Amino acid sequence: MARTETVEGPRSRAAKTQRRTRIQREKHEQILEAALDVFSRQGFRGATIDQIAESAGLSKPNLLYYFRTKEAMHRELIDRLLDTWLDPLHALNKEGDPVAEIKSYIRRKLELARDYPRESRLFANEILQGAPHIGEELEDLKALVDEKAEVIRGWSKAGKLRKCDPHHLFFAIWSTTQHYADFDAQVRAVLGDVGQGEGRFEDAARFLDQLFIHGLKP
Amino acid sequence: MARTETVEGPRSRAAKTQRRTRIQREKHEQILEAALDVFSRQGFRGATIDQIAESAGLSKPNLLYYFRTKEAMHRELIDRLLDTWLDPLHALNKEGDPVAEIKSYIRRKLELARDYPRESRLFANEILQGAPHIGEELEDLKALVDEKAEVIRGWSKAGKLRKCDPHHLFFAIWSTTQHYADFDAQVRAVLGDVGQGEGRFEDAARFLDQLFIHGLKP
DNA sequence: TGCAACCTTTACCAAACGGTCAAAAATTCT
DNA sequence: AGAATTTTTGACCGTTTGGTAAAGGTTGCA
């Protein structure tokens, strides 16, 4: 899924031989962590290298020693993201019980939204702007989705699931779960700041379970 | 809902007396149209005045004669947006048939996503970045949502709807419908470019109807 | 200890950015 | 027509931005 790894980093012997020094490994992660923070809040164009550098506790030229461009940081973040992001979909098991499988898929997606909201927003930003940096990856996504859509269709045909358009089912699951990460500001405003964090996600999980289960049981 | 109208525009006598010339009215609209285009694709920070000016067929200083800052354009767009955006929710009628009301609400929201995708993305961008420009408006939203949530709760208690958390129901409706506008790039990639536009929304409407109706019927 | 590789900093650059200003051009009003 | 007003323009400004060059400091290893 990840794009052909072009090793990013300093033009040094260690880098060229792929063997990274301790400092390189540490700073590399440190920078990506800061970059994720900034990109997910500001979007690609809105983020500045200075912001990321400051958030990472480095000077700008120092940061640019590890990542030669802003794009380089963004690209590596997106690459990493996609791998973990599609994991739950990969796990959808043709042999399992349909309703239980979908329930568990929803749960996993919701957990991702809870535990990795920055990644979710990073992705949302990218798609919102028309996915300018991930054309290639979206094709891989299509292949995976088409495959899993067939699984759903199979379950429907076997009478184990109400008949429905599998692609739109996926859209509904993605949107409802990611909503809690991407539109967090709105969710918090509407729910009020009472009953934070923990209970919120439990309520969401209960609601989505009910909605999809009753909506899908034959 | 709209914020107290501070009339934006040229510092001219006509403007001060609120009476706008023909040219002022025309250019004003022309600029907002272009600004919507650019803001919805690039986000606030990503958009540049030059881009908007070019898209509107004006020089930058000329544009700035009508809107004195970038914020001014964005603010008026957001203000207009919110009015039409919440219309469908206002229309949710306590006296109507619960299932029919919700069905019609979903349909309206989906039509908005189809007919005004740029507005949807403008809003999505704003919320994604943490709603920095619309704190005030979100409070009004909360009040409206709370009110309509009570309507839903009433229907549930009367046994006309399956018991569920009304707020999360709204989240689910918002996210699933707006998904088609906001994540259009992903939707197109997954569905392939075949079977465009028209059929797409019909399929979505059918799916969402089924999902929510069966998920909500008592 | 010395030296080669690696890391960090200071100073800098060109382009892009949001916005201003004064004056010219066009329009409207009487 | 001519004055008054509105609209448009070109030249400009200070700041921010992504990124570079080169020199100084640090580390690891023979």
Tab-separated table of C-alpha atoms (C1' of nucleotides) in Angstrom:
chain	number	residue	atom	x	y	z
A	1	MET	CA	0.000	0.000	0.000
A	2	ALA	CA	2.744	2.423	0.906
A	3	ARG	CA	4.321	4.082	-2.052
A	4	THR	CA	7.778	2.948	-3.156
A	5	GLU	CA	9.903	4.052	-0.255
A	6	THR	CA	12.270	6.760	-1.321
A	7	VAL	CA	14.371	7.191	1.749
A	8	GLU	CA	14.086	10.725	2.957
A	9	GLY	CA	16.743	12.346	5.036
A	10	PRO	CA	20.103	13.932	5.099
A	11	ARG	CA	22.469	13.455	2.216
A	12	SER	CA	24.966	11.619	4.315
A	13	ARG	CA	26.758	8.323	4.052
A	14	ALA	CA	24.675	6.791	6.813
A	15	ALA	CA	21.531	7.837	5.030
A	16	LYS	CA	22.654	6.551	1.673
A	17	THR	CA	23.464	3.162	3.096
A	18	GLN	CA	20.039	3.204	4.762
A	19	ARG	CA	21.702	2.843	8.142
A	20	ARG	CA	20.521	5.681	10.271
A	21	THR	CA	22.289	7.011	13.283
A	22	ARG	CA	20.538	7.172	16.626
A	23	ILE	CA	20.087	10.914	16.272
A	24	GLN	CA	18.643	10.539	12.813
A	25	ARG	CA	16.062	8.049	13.999
A	26	GLU	CA	15.097	10.157	16.979
A	27	LYS	CA	14.842	13.480	15.195
A	28	HIS	CA	13.052	11.888	12.273
A	29	GLU	CA	10.255	10.698	14.554
A	30	GLN	CA	10.268	13.867	16.560
A	31	ILE	CA	9.749	15.921	13.421
A	32	LEU	CA	6.996	13.706	12.062
A	33	GLU	CA	5.171	13.923	15.351
A	34	ALA	CA	5.301	17.714	15.227
A	35	ALA	CA	4.396	17.754	11.548
A	36	LEU	CA	1.358	15.594	12.140
A	37	ASP	CA	0.223	17.994	14.785
A	38	VAL	CA	0.543	21.017	12.567
A	39	PHE	CA	-0.629	19.521	9.271
A	40	SER	CA	-3.712	18.008	10.857
A	41	ARG	CA	-4.720	21.325	12.360
A	42	GLN	CA	-3.752	23.654	9.536
A	43	GLY	CA	-3.817	21.607	6.373
A	44	PHE	CA	-0.880	21.364	4.018
A	45	ARG	CA	-0.816	24.902	2.716
A	46	GLY	CA	-1.748	26.350	6.068
A	47	ALA	CA	1.137	24.668	7.842
A	48	THR	CA	4.501	26.394	7.876
A	49	ILE	CA	7.902	24.850	8.274
A	50	ASP	CA	8.649	27.301	11.053
A	51	GLN	CA	5.630	26.114	13.008
A	52	ILE	CA	6.647	22.502	12.642
A	53	ALA	CA	10.247	23.276	13.535
A	54	GLU	CA	9.230	25.158	16.642
A	55	SER	CA	6.823	22.437	17.668
A	56	ALA	CA	9.617	19.904	17.231
A	57	GLY	CA	12.061	22.068	19.151
A	58	LEU	CA	14.417	22.531	16.211
A	59	SER	CA	15.603	25.407	14.099
A	60	LYS	CA	14.163	25.538	10.620
A	61	PRO	CA	17.402	24.786	8.782
A	62	ASN	CA	18.003	21.964	11.196
A	63	LEU	CA	14.632	20.483	10.382
A	64	LEU	CA	15.342	20.863	6.694
A	65	TYR	CA	18.466	18.818	7.206
A	66	TYR	CA	16.220	15.843	7.936
A	67	PHE	CA	13.399	16.570	5.527
A	68	ARG	CA	14.426	18.505	2.504
A	69	THR	CA	10.972	19.853	1.736
A	70	LYS	CA	7.616	20.383	3.360
A	71	GLU	CA	6.189	17.903	0.887
A	72	ALA	CA	8.589	15.238	2.121
A	73	MET	CA	7.174	15.359	5.627
A	74	HIS	CA	3.634	15.385	4.405
A	75	ARG	CA	4.222	12.511	2.065
A	76	GLU	CA	5.735	10.274	4.700
A	77	LEU	CA	2.898	11.033	7.083
A	78	ILE	CA	0.331	10.156	4.445
A	79	ASP	CA	2.142	6.979	3.555
A	80	ARG	CA	2.236	5.811	7.148
A	81	LEU	CA	-1.334	6.809	7.670
A	82	LEU	CA	-2.757	4.808	4.829
A	83	ASP	CA	-1.236	1.584	6.056
A	84	THR	CA	-2.842	1.689	9.475
A	85	TRP	CA	-5.954	3.334	8.154
A	86	LEU	CA	-6.962	0.461	5.940
A	87	ASP	CA	-6.095	-2.217	8.436
A	88	PRO	CA	-9.645	-2.638	9.742
A	89	LEU	CA	-10.949	-3.094	6.223
A	90	HIS	CA	-8.349	-5.758	5.515
A	91	ALA	CA	-9.525	-7.523	8.636
A	92	LEU	CA	-13.084	-7.852	7.354
A	93	ASN	CA	-13.340	-11.599	7.162
A	94	LYS	CA	-15.415	-13.343	4.532
A	95	GLU	CA	-15.686	-16.439	6.705
A	96	GLY	CA	-16.936	-14.662	9.799
A	97	ASP	CA	-20.466	-13.890	10.861
A	98	PRO	CA	-21.647	-10.967	8.711
A	99	VAL	CA	-23.291	-8.904	11.399
A	100	ALA	CA	-20.487	-9.514	13.868
A	101	GLU	CA	-17.888	-8.664	11.247
A	102	ILE	CA	-19.486	-5.362	10.365
A	103	LYS	CA	-20.049	-4.539	14.003
A	104	SER	CA	-16.411	-5.161	14.708
A	105	TYR	CA	-15.372	-3.133	11.659
A	106	ILE	CA	-17.370	-0.164	12.889
A	107	ARG	CA	-15.870	-0.540	16.344
A	108	ARG	CA	-12.351	-0.545	14.983
A	109	LYS	CA	-12.944	2.478	12.809
A	110	LEU	CA	-14.426	4.318	15.758
A	111	GLU	CA	-11.437	3.430	17.888
A	112	LEU	CA	-9.141	4.793	15.210
A	113	ALA	CA	-11.088	8.035	15.191
A	114	ARG	CA	-10.787	8.216	18.960
A	115	ASP	CA	-7.139	7.255	19.236
A	116	TYR	CA	-5.768	8.870	16.095
A	117	PRO	CA	-7.835	11.966	15.426
A	118	ARG	CA	-4.889	13.838	13.975
A	119	GLU	CA	-4.327	11.164	11.376
A	120	SER	CA	-8.008	11.242	10.513
A	121	ARG	CA	-7.929	14.988	10.038
A	122	LEU	CA	-4.769	14.797	7.992
A	123	PHE	CA	-6.528	12.424	5.648
A	124	ALA	CA	-9.703	14.497	5.618
A	125	ASN	CA	-7.752	17.597	4.716
A	126	GLU	CA	-6.093	15.792	1.868
A	127	ILE	CA	-9.345	14.490	0.407
A	128	LEU	CA	-11.146	17.776	0.908
A	129	GLN	CA	-8.563	19.541	-1.220
A	130	GLY	CA	-9.167	17.012	-3.959
A	131	ALA	CA	-6.507	14.468	-2.950
A	132	PRO	CA	-3.705	16.228	-4.839
A	133	HIS	CA	-0.964	14.168	-3.239
A	134	ILE	CA	-2.463	10.691	-3.234
A	135	GLY	CA	-3.856	9.850	-6.618
A	136	GLU	CA	-1.913	6.622	-6.795
A	137	GLU	CA	-2.916	5.429	-3.350
A	138	LEU	CA	-6.582	5.980	-4.073
A	139	GLU	CA	-6.367	3.419	-6.838
A	140	ASP	CA	-5.086	0.813	-4.419
A	141	LEU	CA	-7.945	1.770	-2.149
A	142	LYS	CA	-10.448	1.167	-4.914
A	143	ALA	CA	-9.112	-2.334	-5.487
A	144	LEU	CA	-9.381	-3.196	-1.806
A	145	VAL	CA	-12.841	-1.726	-1.468
A	146	ASP	CA	-14.094	-3.513	-4.561
A	147	GLU	CA	-12.824	-6.787	-3.151
A	148	LYS	CA	-14.526	-6.282	0.198
A	149	ALA	CA	-17.655	-5.042	-1.511
A	150	GLU	CA	-17.887	-8.457	-3.115
A	151	VAL	CA	-17.770	-10.021	0.320
A	152	ILE	CA	-20.702	-7.905	1.431
A	153	ARG	CA	-22.583	-8.699	-1.751
A	154	GLY	CA	-21.992	-12.369	-1.096
A	155	TRP	CA	-23.455	-12.099	2.381
A	156	SER	CA	-26.470	-10.285	0.996
A	157	LYS	CA	-27.063	-12.903	-1.655
A	158	ALA	CA	-26.794	-15.628	0.965
A	159	GLY	CA	-29.594	-13.862	2.837
A	160	LYS	CA	-27.395	-13.097	5.805
A	161	LEU	CA	-27.625	-9.373	5.274
A	162	ARG	CA	-30.266	-7.057	3.971
A	163	LYS	CA	-29.639	-6.253	0.343
A	164	CYS	CA	-27.797	-2.984	-0.034
A	165	ASP	CA	-25.155	-1.229	-2.092
A	166	PRO	CA	-21.864	-2.264	-0.433
A	167	HIS	CA	-19.936	0.789	-1.583
A	168	HIS	CA	-22.420	3.127	-0.025
A	169	LEU	CA	-22.360	1.027	3.107
A	170	PHE	CA	-18.638	1.626	3.370
A	171	PHE	CA	-19.115	5.332	2.785
A	172	ALA	CA	-21.653	5.427	5.586
A	173	ILE	CA	-19.359	3.605	7.993
A	174	TRP	CA	-16.377	5.778	7.124
A	175	SER	CA	-18.242	9.027	7.374
A	176	THR	CA	-20.085	8.315	10.607
A	177	THR	CA	-17.008	7.101	12.433
A	178	GLN	CA	-14.508	9.640	11.137
A	179	HIS	CA	-16.984	12.394	11.804
A	180	TYR	CA	-16.082	12.236	15.476
A	181	ALA	CA	-12.455	13.010	14.708
A	182	ASP	CA	-12.809	15.346	11.736
A	183	PHE	CA	-15.713	17.408	12.986
A	184	ASP	CA	-14.699	17.282	16.602
A	185	ALA	CA	-15.109	21.033	16.945
A	186	GLN	CA	-18.739	20.773	15.888
A	187	VAL	CA	-19.410	17.687	17.957
A	188	ARG	CA	-18.047	19.379	21.052
A	189	ALA	CA	-20.037	22.530	20.374
A	190	VAL	CA	-23.293	20.642	19.916
A	191	LEU	CA	-22.839	18.251	22.810
A	192	GLY	CA	-21.547	20.964	25.076
A	193	ASP	CA	-18.316	20.505	26.908
A	194	VAL	CA	-19.991	18.345	29.505
A	195	GLY	CA	-19.663	14.580	29.364
A	196	GLN	CA	-16.353	14.606	27.623
A	197	GLY	CA	-14.068	12.097	25.955
A	198	GLU	CA	-14.803	8.689	27.359
A	199	GLY	CA	-18.584	8.687	27.522
A	200	ARG	CA	-18.817	10.394	24.157
A	201	PHE	CA	-17.341	7.513	22.266
A	202	GLU	CA	-19.332	4.959	24.166
A	203	ASP	CA	-22.527	6.758	23.218
A	204	ALA	CA	-21.420	6.963	19.621
A	205	ALA	CA	-20.561	3.279	19.546
A	206	ARG	CA	-23.920	2.312	20.974
A	207	PHE	CA	-25.773	4.490	18.500
A	208	LEU	CA	-23.857	3.310	15.450
A	209	ASP	CA	-24.178	-0.328	16.458
A	210	GLN	CA	-27.911	0.032	16.689
A	211	LEU	CA	-28.229	2.010	13.476
A	212	PHE	CA	-26.189	-0.325	11.335
A	213	ILE	CA	-27.275	-3.583	12.883
A	214	HIS	CA	-30.977	-2.890	12.525
A	215	GLY	CA	-30.374	-1.278	9.189
A	216	LEU	CA	-28.586	-4.323	7.875
A	217	LYS	CA	-30.154	-7.380	9.492
A	218	PRO	CA	-32.205	-9.214	6.929
B	1	MET	CA	-28.558	33.063	12.676
B	2	ALA	CA	-26.464	35.375	10.540
B	3	ARG	CA	-24.114	37.533	12.506
B	4	THR	CA	-24.915	41.216	12.900
B	5	GLU	CA	-24.466	42.543	9.385
B	6	THR	CA	-21.558	44.920	9.177
B	7	VAL	CA	-21.841	46.203	5.676
B	8	GLU	CA	-18.682	45.413	3.810
B	9	GLY	CA	-17.594	47.333	0.798
B	10	PRO	CA	-16.023	50.450	-0.542
B	11	ARG	CA	-15.716	53.492	1.665
B	12	SER	CA	-17.962	55.583	-0.551
B	13	ARG	CA	-21.018	57.672	0.036
B	14	ALA	CA	-23.298	55.121	-1.583
B	15	ALA	CA	-21.860	52.425	0.629
B	16	LYS	CA	-22.237	54.448	3.773
B	17	THR	CA	-25.883	55.118	3.050
B	18	GLN	CA	-26.304	51.371	2.379
B	19	ARG	CA	-27.467	52.145	-1.128
B	20	ARG	CA	-25.307	50.176	-3.481
B	21	THR	CA	-24.716	51.007	-7.069
B	22	ARG	CA	-25.376	48.500	-9.821
B	23	ILE	CA	-21.683	47.867	-10.219
B	24	GLN	CA	-21.229	47.343	-6.521
B	25	ARG	CA	-23.963	44.734	-6.404
B	26	GLU	CA	-22.652	42.924	-9.451
B	27	LYS	CA	-19.003	42.866	-8.477
B	28	HIS	CA	-19.861	41.925	-4.923
B	29	GLU	CA	-21.605	38.782	-6.091
B	30	GLN	CA	-18.997	38.072	-8.711
B	31	ILE	CA	-16.260	38.182	-6.103
B	32	LEU	CA	-18.118	36.004	-3.619
B	33	GLU	CA	-18.708	33.428	-6.325
B	34	ALA	CA	-15.005	33.325	-7.089
B	35	ALA	CA	-14.089	33.318	-3.413
B	36	LEU	CA	-16.375	30.386	-2.720
B	37	ASP	CA	-14.675	28.490	-5.489
B	38	VAL	CA	-11.207	29.116	-4.159
B	39	PHE	CA	-11.893	28.878	-0.428
B	40	SER	CA	-13.780	25.617	-0.811
B	41	ARG	CA	-10.913	24.050	-2.722
B	42	GLN	CA	-7.974	25.509	-0.824
B	43	GLY	CA	-9.236	26.355	2.621
B	44	PHE	CA	-8.862	29.781	4.165
B	45	ARG	CA	-5.103	29.884	4.557
B	46	GLY	CA	-4.525	28.070	1.308
B	47	ALA	CA	-6.516	30.577	-0.695
B	48	THR	CA	-4.803	33.724	-1.929
B	49	ILE	CA	-6.364	37.034	-2.817
B	50	ASP	CA	-4.628	36.909	-6.179
B	51	GLN	CA	-6.287	33.591	-6.978
B	52	ILE	CA	-9.702	34.916	-6.074
B	53	ALA	CA	-9.124	38.126	-7.988
B	54	GLU	CA	-8.035	36.270	-11.085
B	55	SER	CA	-10.953	33.880	-10.824
B	56	ALA	CA	-13.287	36.857	-10.551
B	57	GLY	CA	-11.613	38.620	-13.458
B	58	LEU	CA	-10.440	41.574	-11.395
B	59	SER	CA	-7.136	43.021	-10.355
B	60	LYS	CA	-6.175	42.478	-6.747
B	61	PRO	CA	-6.469	46.117	-5.678
B	62	ASN	CA	-9.790	46.282	-7.446
B	63	LEU	CA	-11.055	43.314	-5.494
B	64	LEU	CA	-9.789	44.872	-2.283
B	65	TYR	CA	-11.860	47.918	-3.100
B	66	TYR	CA	-14.963	45.776	-2.556
B	67	PHE	CA	-13.723	43.577	0.265
B	68	ARG	CA	-11.128	45.171	2.425
B	69	THR	CA	-9.662	41.925	3.694
B	70	LYS	CA	-9.566	38.248	2.892
B	71	GLU	CA	-11.414	37.617	6.137
B	72	ALA	CA	-14.279	39.832	4.989
B	73	MET	CA	-14.983	37.606	2.007
B	74	HIS	CA	-14.723	34.464	4.041
B	75	ARG	CA	-16.941	35.794	6.743
B	76	GLU	CA	-19.736	36.781	4.396
B	77	LEU	CA	-19.574	33.403	2.687
B	78	ILE	CA	-19.830	31.595	6.011
B	79	ASP	CA	-22.698	33.784	7.136
B	80	ARG	CA	-24.690	33.098	3.990
B	81	LEU	CA	-23.872	29.428	4.161
B	82	LEU	CA	-25.138	28.891	7.667
B	83	ASP	CA	-28.548	30.307	6.878
B	84	THR	CA	-29.291	27.919	4.039
B	85	TRP	CA	-27.416	25.101	5.674
B	86	LEU	CA	-29.652	24.850	8.686
B	87	ASP	CA	-32.862	25.289	6.762
B	88	PRO	CA	-33.614	21.575	6.524
B	89	LEU	CA	-33.212	21.179	10.270
B	90	HIS	CA	-35.594	24.055	10.909
B	91	ALA	CA	-38.072	22.307	8.679
B	92	LEU	CA	-38.130	19.194	10.848
B	93	ASN	CA	-41.704	19.271	11.989
B	94	LYS	CA	-42.776	17.967	15.384
B	95	GLU	CA	-46.322	17.442	14.145
B	96	GLY	CA	-45.380	15.374	11.126
B	97	ASP	CA	-44.921	11.628	10.826
B	98	PRO	CA	-41.564	10.804	12.437
B	99	VAL	CA	-40.253	8.418	9.837
B	100	ALA	CA	-41.434	10.605	6.969
B	101	GLU	CA	-39.925	13.678	8.599
B	102	ILE	CA	-36.530	12.092	9.030
B	103	LYS	CA	-36.634	10.635	5.555
B	104	SER	CA	-37.364	14.044	4.138
B	105	TYR	CA	-34.643	15.619	6.251
B	106	ILE	CA	-32.096	13.180	4.889
B	107	ARG	CA	-33.276	13.835	1.370
B	108	ARG	CA	-32.910	17.573	1.772
B	109	LYS	CA	-29.459	17.299	3.248
B	110	LEU	CA	-28.420	15.033	0.406
B	111	GLU	CA	-29.761	17.498	-2.133
B	112	LEU	CA	-27.751	20.256	-0.495
B	113	ALA	CA	-24.622	18.130	-0.761
B	114	ARG	CA	-25.363	17.519	-4.423
B	115	ASP	CA	-26.325	21.067	-5.360
B	116	TYR	CA	-23.955	23.024	-3.134
B	117	PRO	CA	-20.819	20.946	-2.712
B	118	ARG	CA	-18.606	24.009	-2.511
B	119	GLU	CA	-20.570	25.366	0.406
B	120	SER	CA	-20.324	22.007	2.113
B	121	ARG	CA	-16.568	21.919	1.677
B	122	LEU	CA	-16.218	25.483	2.865
B	123	PHE	CA	-17.971	24.495	6.044
B	124	ALA	CA	-16.003	21.283	6.384
B	125	ASN	CA	-12.751	23.175	6.025
B	126	GLU	CA	-13.787	25.575	8.716
B	127	ILE	CA	-14.729	22.854	11.197
B	128	LEU	CA	-11.677	20.766	10.395
B	129	GLN	CA	-9.419	23.647	11.355
B	130	GLY	CA	-11.216	23.875	14.658
B	131	ALA	CA	-13.891	26.406	13.648
B	132	PRO	CA	-11.694	29.436	14.332
B	133	HIS	CA	-14.064	31.868	12.627
B	134	ILE	CA	-17.457	30.668	13.800
B	135	GLY	CA	-17.448	30.165	17.529
B	136	GLU	CA	-20.512	32.324	17.963
B	137	GLU	CA	-22.533	30.630	15.270
B	138	LEU	CA	-21.847	27.199	16.720
B	139	GLU	CA	-23.647	28.240	19.879
B	140	ASP	CA	-26.757	29.098	17.901
B	141	LEU	CA	-26.403	25.719	16.245
B	142	LYS	CA	-26.341	24.000	19.611
B	143	ALA	CA	-29.571	25.679	20.635
B	144	LEU	CA	-31.318	24.614	17.443
B	145	VAL	CA	-30.015	21.073	17.643
B	146	ASP	CA	-31.004	20.714	21.275
B	147	GLU	CA	-34.493	21.858	20.410
B	148	LYS	CA	-34.860	19.386	17.567
B	149	ALA	CA	-33.274	16.656	19.653
B	150	GLU	CA	-36.182	17.058	22.025
B	151	VAL	CA	-38.549	16.477	19.143
B	152	ILE	CA	-36.804	13.230	18.322
B	153	ARG	CA	-36.808	12.200	21.946
B	154	GLY	CA	-40.525	12.894	22.081
B	155	TRP	CA	-41.115	10.635	19.102
B	156	SER	CA	-39.056	7.902	20.724
B	157	LYS	CA	-40.961	8.137	23.991
B	158	ALA	CA	-44.249	7.978	22.100
B	159	GLY	CA	-43.045	4.703	20.633
B	160	LYS	CA	-42.992	6.081	17.104
B	161	LEU	CA	-39.253	5.710	16.772
B	162	ARG	CA	-36.710	3.294	18.109
B	163	LYS	CA	-35.021	4.714	21.173
B	164	CYS	CA	-31.746	6.345	20.301
B	165	ASP	CA	-29.517	9.258	21.175
B	166	PRO	CA	-30.884	12.131	19.045
B	167	HIS	CA	-27.629	14.037	18.905
B	168	HIS	CA	-25.771	11.100	17.503
B	169	LEU	CA	-28.578	10.569	15.051
B	170	PHE	CA	-28.020	14.070	13.737
B	171	PHE	CA	-24.297	13.465	13.534
B	172	ALA	CA	-24.929	10.345	11.505
B	173	ILE	CA	-27.251	12.132	9.099
B	174	TRP	CA	-24.908	15.065	8.672
B	175	SER	CA	-21.838	12.960	8.125
B	176	THR	CA	-23.336	10.472	5.713
B	177	THR	CA	-24.921	13.102	3.520
B	178	GLN	CA	-22.115	15.644	3.523
B	179	HIS	CA	-19.638	12.886	2.854
B	180	TYR	CA	-20.700	12.929	-0.775
B	181	ALA	CA	-19.704	16.562	-1.126
B	182	ASP	CA	-16.724	16.758	1.205
B	183	PHE	CA	-15.062	13.493	0.253
B	184	ASP	CA	-16.071	13.636	-3.367
B	185	ALA	CA	-12.519	12.889	-4.482
B	186	GLN	CA	-12.549	9.646	-2.534
B	187	VAL	CA	-16.063	8.720	-3.576
B	188	ARG	CA	-15.170	9.203	-7.227
B	189	ALA	CA	-11.981	7.194	-6.838
B	190	VAL	CA	-13.738	4.286	-5.160
B	191	LEU	CA	-16.773	4.218	-7.424
B	192	GLY	CA	-14.688	4.736	-10.516
B	193	ASP	CA	-15.547	7.472	-12.917
B	194	VAL	CA	-18.305	5.393	-14.465
B	195	GLY	CA	-21.911	5.986	-13.524
B	196	GLN	CA	-21.433	9.607	-12.667
B	197	GLY	CA	-23.417	12.375	-11.079
B	198	GLU	CA	-27.076	11.598	-11.415
B	199	GLY	CA	-27.166	7.904	-10.617
B	200	ARG	CA	-24.666	8.344	-7.824
B	201	PHE	CA	-26.969	10.449	-5.721
B	202	GLU	CA	-29.949	8.243	-6.406
B	203	ASP	CA	-28.002	5.248	-5.157
B	204	ALA	CA	-26.899	7.142	-2.095
B	205	ALA	CA	-30.449	8.265	-1.360
B	206	ARG	CA	-31.753	4.728	-1.661
B	207	PHE	CA	-29.078	3.361	0.614
B	208	LEU	CA	-29.445	6.030	3.285
B	209	ASP	CA	-33.219	5.735	3.286
B	210	GLN	CA	-32.956	2.045	3.898
B	211	LEU	CA	-30.267	2.359	6.535
B	212	PHE	CA	-31.977	5.006	8.591
B	213	ILE	CA	-35.529	3.806	8.178
B	214	HIS	CA	-34.800	0.276	9.263
B	215	GLY	CA	-32.398	1.530	11.872
B	216	LEU	CA	-35.029	3.801	13.383
B	217	LYS	CA	-38.393	2.124	12.961
B	218	PRO	CA	-39.584	0.862	16.329
C	1	DT	C1'	44.393	11.882	20.062
C	2	DG	C1'	43.179	12.952	15.566
C	3	DC	C1'	40.201	13.066	11.907
C	4	DA	C1'	36.274	12.081	9.197
C	5	DA	C1'	31.548	12.011	9.256
C	6	DC	C1'	27.620	14.038	11.169
C	7	DC	C1'	24.774	17.683	13.246
C	8	DT	C1'	23.498	22.559	14.144
C	9	DT	C1'	23.455	27.396	13.558
C	10	DT	C1'	23.776	32.078	11.572
C	11	DA	C1'	22.955	34.699	7.868
C	12	DC	C1'	20.723	35.013	3.919
C	13	DC	C1'	17.646	34.849	-0.536
C	14	DA	C1'	13.912	35.177	-3.923
C	15	DA	C1'	9.215	34.606	-4.352
C	16	DA	C1'	4.631	35.061	-2.628
C	17	DC	C1'	1.721	37.135	0.368
C	18	DG	C1'	-1.903	40.605	2.315
C	19	DG	C1'	-2.620	45.069	1.880
C	20	DT	C1'	-1.987	50.472	0.764
C	21	DC	C1'	-1.942	54.704	-1.957
C	22	DA	C1'	-2.420	58.197	-5.205
C	23	DA	C1'	-3.821	59.154	-9.408
C	24	DA	C1'	-6.084	57.972	-13.759
C	25	DA	C1'	-10.290	56.352	-15.991
C	26	DA	C1'	-15.008	55.632	-16.157
C	27	DT	C1'	-19.521	56.494	-14.684
C	28	DT	C1'	-23.386	59.067	-12.840
C	29	DC	C1'	-25.900	63.156	-11.724
C	30	DT	C1'	-27.580	67.794	-12.605
D	1	DA	C1'	-21.522	69.514	-20.961
D	2	DG	C1'	-19.252	69.624	-16.690
D	3	DA	C1'	-18.853	68.650	-11.866
D	4	DA	C1'	-19.074	65.047	-8.505
D	5	DT	C1'	-18.565	60.554	-7.553
D	6	DT	C1'	-17.315	55.906	-8.189
D	7	DT	C1'	-14.279	52.435	-10.158
D	8	DT	C1'	-9.854	50.768	-11.775
D	9	DT	C1'	-5.009	50.683	-12.131
D	10	DG	C1'	0.072	50.468	-11.429
D	11	DA	C1'	3.548	51.022	-8.417
D	12	DC	C1'	4.805	49.932	-4.051
D	13	DC	C1'	5.577	48.113	1.027
D	14	DG	C1'	6.513	45.240	4.940
D	15	DT	C1'	6.109	40.506	6.271
D	16	DT	C1'	6.086	35.695	5.759
D	17	DT	C1'	7.304	31.790	3.340
D	18	DG	C1'	10.059	27.741	1.579
D	19	DG	C1'	14.503	26.917	1.049
D	20	DT	C1'	19.988	27.495	0.679
D	21	DA	C1'	25.128	28.269	1.752
D	22	DA	C1'	28.665	27.977	4.488
D	23	DA	C1'	30.914	27.743	8.555
D	24	DG	C1'	31.218	26.016	13.392
D	25	DG	C1'	30.423	22.315	16.697
D	26	DT	C1'	29.904	17.560	17.983
D	27	DT	C1'	30.408	12.648	17.871
D	28	DG	C1'	32.317	8.181	17.009
D	29	DC	C1'	35.997	5.450	15.887
D	30	DA	C1'	40.970	4.070	14.477
